[in-house]
Amino acid sequence: MLVNQTIMQHQARPEVCAPVLEVEHLTVGVPGVGAIINDLNLTIRRGEVVALVGESGSGKSMTARSLMRLMPSGISILNGSVRVCGDEVLSLSEEKFNEFRGARISMLFQQPHVMLDPTCTVGAQAAEALHVHRHLSAVEEHERVLQLFRDVGIPEPEERMKCYPHQMSGGMAQRVMIAAALSAEPDLLIADEPTTALDVTVQAQILQLLDRKRRESDLSILLITHDLSVVSAIADRVAVMYSGEIVEQGTTQEILRNPKHPYTQSLIHCALLEADETGQLYAIPGNPPELLSKVEGCRFRSRCQVAEKWGHPEICSRLAPPMVEHGGPGCCARCWIGAPNDMQVQAIKICQSDEEGHRDDC
Amino acid sequence: MWIFILRRLAVLALALLVVSFLVFLIPYVGETDPVRALARARFGRLDLDAAAIEALRIELGMHRPLLVQYLDWLGNAVIGDFGNSYMSREPVIEQVWSALKVSIVLTLAALGFAFAVAVPCGSIAALRQGSAFDSIIKSLNQAFVAVPEYWLAPMSILVFALYLGWLPSAGWRGPESVILPALALSLRPMGYFTQVMRASMIDVLNSPHIVAAHSRGLSIRRTLIAHGLRNAMLPVITLFSVWMAGLLGGAVVIEVIFAVPGMGRLVYSAIVNGDLPVLQAGLVAIVTFAVLINTLTDLAYTVLNPVVRFNNAAA
């Protein structure tokens, strides 16, 4: 119920502006071994908040890191295209891309404390992006950081600028990180679970702050979270990620009220924390497939309870499901069950001929 | 902050008290009678009669109870009077002081050089893990740590002093005479410093705040200088102080071979010659400086690491 109430406050925003972020066929993984993120497509318009949800290990954070080109060593972008306000960034040299980082795309992290250098004042760290990208005088820089600190709600900003990270609470440290991330006025903010490590009251404040910044400066936000209440509170659109793939995308209302993909349905079921008649909370059975592993058919098949009741579960185990558009604008799900009839018929034929082929072999 | 310093000074005083008692006991734990040793050193004769020895014992006050003697000795030691050397008959304190100055210069030169080389080399090796540079640095480190000083010192004299003639072969006259012994002394700590710097830089490079700094658009070099070095240097500074305390009185081989009149050689010859007052004063001086250096390192740590600073302020 809580989820539904919050959605009601959202109004559809006009969708005329040019996309701030366009990701096409992004594939990230270990060269020669396999992919961690598979064929990811995502578009974020100006002033839009898109939530990327999924359980841990689904590749959400890796997606964020890949967009910033800050993957751990050994992992690289294998294929695809990422455009920021129309500019392709994957082909840029590291040096050139540094001009994007912090200036046009910024990032927020899960644990603000470990993300700040313990030996450096927070004021100095918040000024860094400005220093690198905006070349202001020392006085202007100080003034700007002061103003940013005030803006993100840090009390006594002048004193706080001289503080070290360990002297601040988690919420304050995250505000510093927000000030640092927004200092050079980026187009896109990638927020990787920005409230997960904070307690609930602080969570709400940080979300309000992000929402306000979005309204004030037309900031686009890619919000990575596993918390559906956060999604319903702030996101315009949602992309659901499972095992390195986006399995469903759509408006927040559509996804939360009328999810098409069985995984999304299970996820929402989990979030409602409803106990069944035996008093047990619902949990999705099984575990997601291992990273880098190759799975035939749908990657959710082994945990999917809907496929069992469906007429043709053999297709799900055999063929990768197509991304099928349905409902509202930009709404789509990667599932055989919602696929058009002719596609299903074709898939059934392929499966049958496969089986006959197997029989002939024997 | 002041409370922190005062507390460290109290620790210093306590450590010195314990050490002074142990040092005071040295003459009494050996097999030889200290009075006999003194008489031997003073008169150069072994066949002294018992009556003369007893007379000397009373003259020196060594017939009194041990504790009384200790307090007497301690009282003199506090005002810097450790007696006269058995050998030179000069006040011990002057000898120790001049040797200490030499040792401080030598150790600082050696460790400063080791530090100056280790920080950039260790950092670059960490940045280019597995590269040719990393491998070369690694093998050099192992060589530096393994090479014995008694081989290295004569070899460097042979090459730089006798063959090339660039530097004086021994003695302690002018800045150029510092170079060879300091260099020979620096290699081993340099090996350790570089290894520790490399390991700690790798740790720091993997820490999340480096990723965050990078995400603000700082280049790798800038990130490293602004956020890597300071954090990565902390363990090396600890190591520096340990080596400083160790080398002040422990550079015996180098000081003997290069004829450097430092603490190591002073204490060594005091042991060889049975010059007990020099030995006692030398040991007290070495321990005093070791504890002082530890305190200074803690202060340096406080400056470099605000987390420690905060905790100290709270205490």
Coordinates of N, CA and C in Angstrom, one line a residue, chain A residues 197-280:
Chain A
A197 N 23.7 2.8 3.2 CA 24.4 2.7 4.4 C 24.0 3.7 5.5
L198 N 22.9 4.4 5.2 CA 22.5 5.5 6.1 C 21.2 5.0 6.8
D199 N 20.9 5.6 8.0 CA 19.7 5.2 8.7 C 18.5 5.9 8.1
V200 N 17.3 5.3 8.4 CA 16.1 5.6 7.6 C 15.8 7.1 7.5
T201 N 15.9 7.8 8.6 CA 15.6 9.3 8.6 C 16.5 10.0 7.7
V202 N 17.8 9.7 7.8 CA 18.8 10.4 6.9 C 18.6 10.0 5.5
Q203 N 18.2 8.7 5.2 CA 17.9 8.3 3.9 C 16.9 9.2 3.2
A204 N 15.8 9.5 3.9 CA 14.7 10.3 3.4 C 15.3 11.7 3.0
Q205 N 16.1 12.3 3.9 CA 16.7 13.6 3.7 C 17.5 13.6 2.4
I206 N 18.3 12.6 2.3 CA 19.2 12.6 1.1 C 18.4 12.4 -0.1
L207 N 17.4 11.6 -0.1 CA 16.6 11.4 -1.3 C 15.9 12.7 -1.7
Q208 N 15.4 13.4 -0.6 CA 14.7 14.7 -0.9 C 15.7 15.7 -1.5
L209 N 16.9 15.7 -1.0 CA 18.0 16.6 -1.5 C 18.2 16.3 -3.0
L210 N 18.3 15.0 -3.3 CA 18.6 14.6 -4.7 C 17.4 15.0 -5.6
D211 N 16.2 14.8 -5.1 CA 15.0 15.2 -5.8 C 14.9 16.7 -6.1
R212 N 15.3 17.4 -5.0 CA 15.3 18.9 -5.2 C 16.3 19.4 -6.2
K213 N 17.5 18.8 -6.2 CA 18.6 19.2 -7.1 C 18.1 18.8 -8.5
R214 N 17.4 17.7 -8.7 CA 16.9 17.4 -10.0 C 15.9 18.4 -10.5
R215 N 15.0 18.8 -9.7 CA 14.1 19.8 -10.1 C 14.7 21.2 -10.4
E216 N 15.6 21.6 -9.5 CA 16.3 22.9 -9.6 C 17.1 23.0 -10.8
S217 N 17.9 22.0 -11.1 CA 18.9 22.2 -12.2 C 18.8 21.2 -13.3
D218 N 17.6 20.6 -13.4 CA 17.4 19.6 -14.5 C 18.4 18.5 -14.6
L219 N 18.8 18.1 -13.4 CA 19.8 17.1 -13.3 C 19.2 15.7 -13.6
S220 N 19.8 14.9 -14.4 CA 19.4 13.5 -14.6 C 20.1 12.6 -13.6
I221 N 19.3 11.7 -13.1 CA 19.9 10.8 -12.1 C 19.7 9.3 -12.5
L222 N 20.8 8.5 -12.5 CA 20.6 7.1 -12.6 C 20.8 6.6 -11.2
L223 N 19.7 6.1 -10.6 CA 19.7 5.8 -9.2 C 19.7 4.2 -9.1
I224 N 20.8 3.8 -8.5 CA 21.0 2.3 -8.4 C 20.6 1.9 -7.0
T225 N 19.7 1.0 -6.9 CA 19.2 0.7 -5.5 C 18.5 -0.7 -5.6
H226 N 18.4 -1.3 -4.4 CA 17.6 -2.5 -4.4 C 16.3 -2.3 -3.6
D227 N 16.1 -1.0 -3.2 CA 15.0 -0.7 -2.3 C 13.9 -0.1 -3.1
L228 N 12.8 -0.9 -3.2 CA 11.7 -0.4 -4.0 C 11.0 0.8 -3.4
S229 N 11.1 1.0 -2.1 CA 10.4 2.2 -1.5 C 11.2 3.5 -2.0
V230 N 12.5 3.3 -2.1 CA 13.3 4.4 -2.7 C 12.9 4.7 -4.1
V231 N 12.7 3.7 -4.9 CA 12.3 3.8 -6.3 C 10.9 4.5 -6.4
S232 N 10.0 4.1 -5.6 CA 8.7 4.7 -5.7 C 8.7 6.1 -5.3
A233 N 9.6 6.5 -4.4 CA 9.7 7.8 -3.9 C 10.2 8.8 -4.9
I234 N 11.1 8.4 -5.7 CA 11.8 9.4 -6.5 C 11.9 9.1 -8.0
A235 N 11.8 7.9 -8.4 CA 12.1 7.5 -9.8 C 11.0 7.8 -10.8
D236 N 11.3 8.3 -12.0 CA 10.3 8.4 -13.0 C 10.1 7.1 -13.8
R237 N 11.3 6.5 -14.0 CA 11.3 5.2 -14.7 C 12.1 4.2 -14.0
V238 N 11.9 2.9 -14.3 CA 12.6 1.9 -13.6 C 13.1 0.9 -14.6
A239 N 14.4 0.4 -14.4 CA 14.9 -0.7 -15.2 C 15.3 -1.8 -14.2
V240 N 14.7 -3.0 -14.4 CA 15.0 -4.1 -13.5 C 16.1 -4.9 -14.1
M241 N 17.1 -5.1 -13.3 CA 18.3 -5.9 -13.7 C 18.3 -7.3 -13.1
Y242 N 18.6 -8.3 -13.9 CA 18.8 -9.6 -13.3 C 19.9 -10.3 -14.0
S243 N 20.9 -10.7 -13.2 CA 22.0 -11.5 -13.7 C 22.6 -10.8 -15.0
G244 N 22.9 -9.5 -14.9 CA 23.6 -8.8 -15.9 C 22.8 -8.4 -17.1
E245 N 21.5 -8.6 -17.0 CA 20.6 -8.1 -18.1 C 19.5 -7.3 -17.6
I246 N 19.0 -6.3 -18.4 CA 17.8 -5.6 -18.0 C 16.7 -6.5 -18.5
V247 N 15.9 -6.9 -17.5 CA 14.8 -7.8 -17.8 C 13.4 -7.1 -18.0
E248 N 13.3 -5.9 -17.5 CA 12.1 -5.1 -17.6 C 12.4 -3.7 -17.5
Q249 N 11.7 -2.9 -18.3 CA 11.9 -1.4 -18.2 C 10.5 -0.8 -18.3
G250 N 10.3 0.3 -17.7 CA 9.0 1.0 -17.9 C 8.9 2.2 -16.9
T251 N 7.7 2.9 -16.9 CA 7.5 3.9 -16.0 C 7.4 3.3 -14.6
T252 N 7.7 4.1 -13.6 CA 7.6 3.6 -12.2 C 6.2 3.0 -11.9
Q253 N 5.2 3.8 -12.3 CA 3.8 3.3 -12.0 C 3.6 2.0 -12.7
E254 N 3.9 1.8 -13.9 CA 3.7 0.6 -14.7 C 4.4 -0.6 -14.0
I255 N 5.7 -0.3 -13.7 CA 6.5 -1.4 -13.2 C 6.0 -1.9 -11.8
L256 N 5.7 -0.9 -11.0 CA 5.3 -1.3 -9.6 C 3.9 -1.8 -9.5
R257 N 3.0 -1.3 -10.4 CA 1.6 -1.7 -10.3 C 1.3 -2.9 -11.2
N258 N 2.0 -3.0 -12.3 CA 1.6 -4.0 -13.3 C 2.9 -4.6 -13.9
P259 N 3.7 -5.2 -13.1 CA 4.9 -5.8 -13.6 C 4.7 -7.0 -14.5
K260 N 5.4 -7.0 -15.6 CA 5.2 -8.1 -16.6 C 6.1 -9.3 -16.4
H261 N 7.4 -8.9 -16.0 CA 8.4 -10.0 -15.9 C 8.2 -10.7 -14.6
P262 N 8.3 -12.1 -14.6 CA 8.1 -12.8 -13.3 C 9.1 -12.4 -12.3
Y263 N 10.3 -12.0 -12.7 CA 11.3 -11.6 -11.7 C 10.9 -10.3 -11.0
T264 N 10.4 -9.4 -11.8 CA 9.9 -8.1 -11.2 C 8.7 -8.4 -10.2
Q265 N 7.9 -9.3 -10.7 CA 6.8 -9.7 -9.8 C 7.3 -10.2 -8.5
S266 N 8.2 -11.1 -8.6 CA 8.8 -11.7 -7.3 C 9.4 -10.6 -6.5
L267 N 10.2 -9.7 -7.1 CA 10.9 -8.7 -6.4 C 9.9 -7.8 -5.6
I268 N 8.8 -7.5 -6.2 CA 7.8 -6.6 -5.6 C 7.1 -7.4 -4.5
H269 N 6.9 -8.7 -4.7 CA 6.3 -9.6 -3.7 C 7.2 -9.6 -2.5
C270 N 8.5 -9.7 -2.7 CA 9.5 -9.7 -1.6 C 9.4 -8.4 -0.8
A271 N 9.3 -7.3 -1.5 CA 9.4 -6.0 -0.9 C 8.2 -5.7 0.0
L272 N 7.0 -6.4 -0.3 CA 5.8 -6.1 0.4 C 5.9 -6.8 1.8
L273 N 6.8 -7.7 2.0 CA 7.0 -8.3 3.3 C 5.8 -8.9 3.8
E274 N 5.0 -9.6 2.9 CA 3.8 -10.2 3.4 C 4.1 -11.7 3.7
A275 N 3.6 -12.1 4.8 CA 3.8 -13.5 5.2 C 2.7 -14.4 4.6
D276 N 3.0 -15.6 4.3 CA 2.0 -16.5 3.8 C 1.2 -17.1 4.9
E277 N 0.4 -18.1 4.6 CA -0.4 -18.7 5.7 C 0.4 -19.4 6.8
T278 N 1.6 -19.9 6.4 CA 2.4 -20.5 7.4 C 3.3 -19.5 8.2
G279 N 3.1 -18.2 8.0 CA 3.8 -17.2 8.7 C 5.2 -16.9 8.1
Q280 N 5.5 -17.5 7.0 CA 6.8 -17.3 6.4 C 6.8 -16.1 5.4

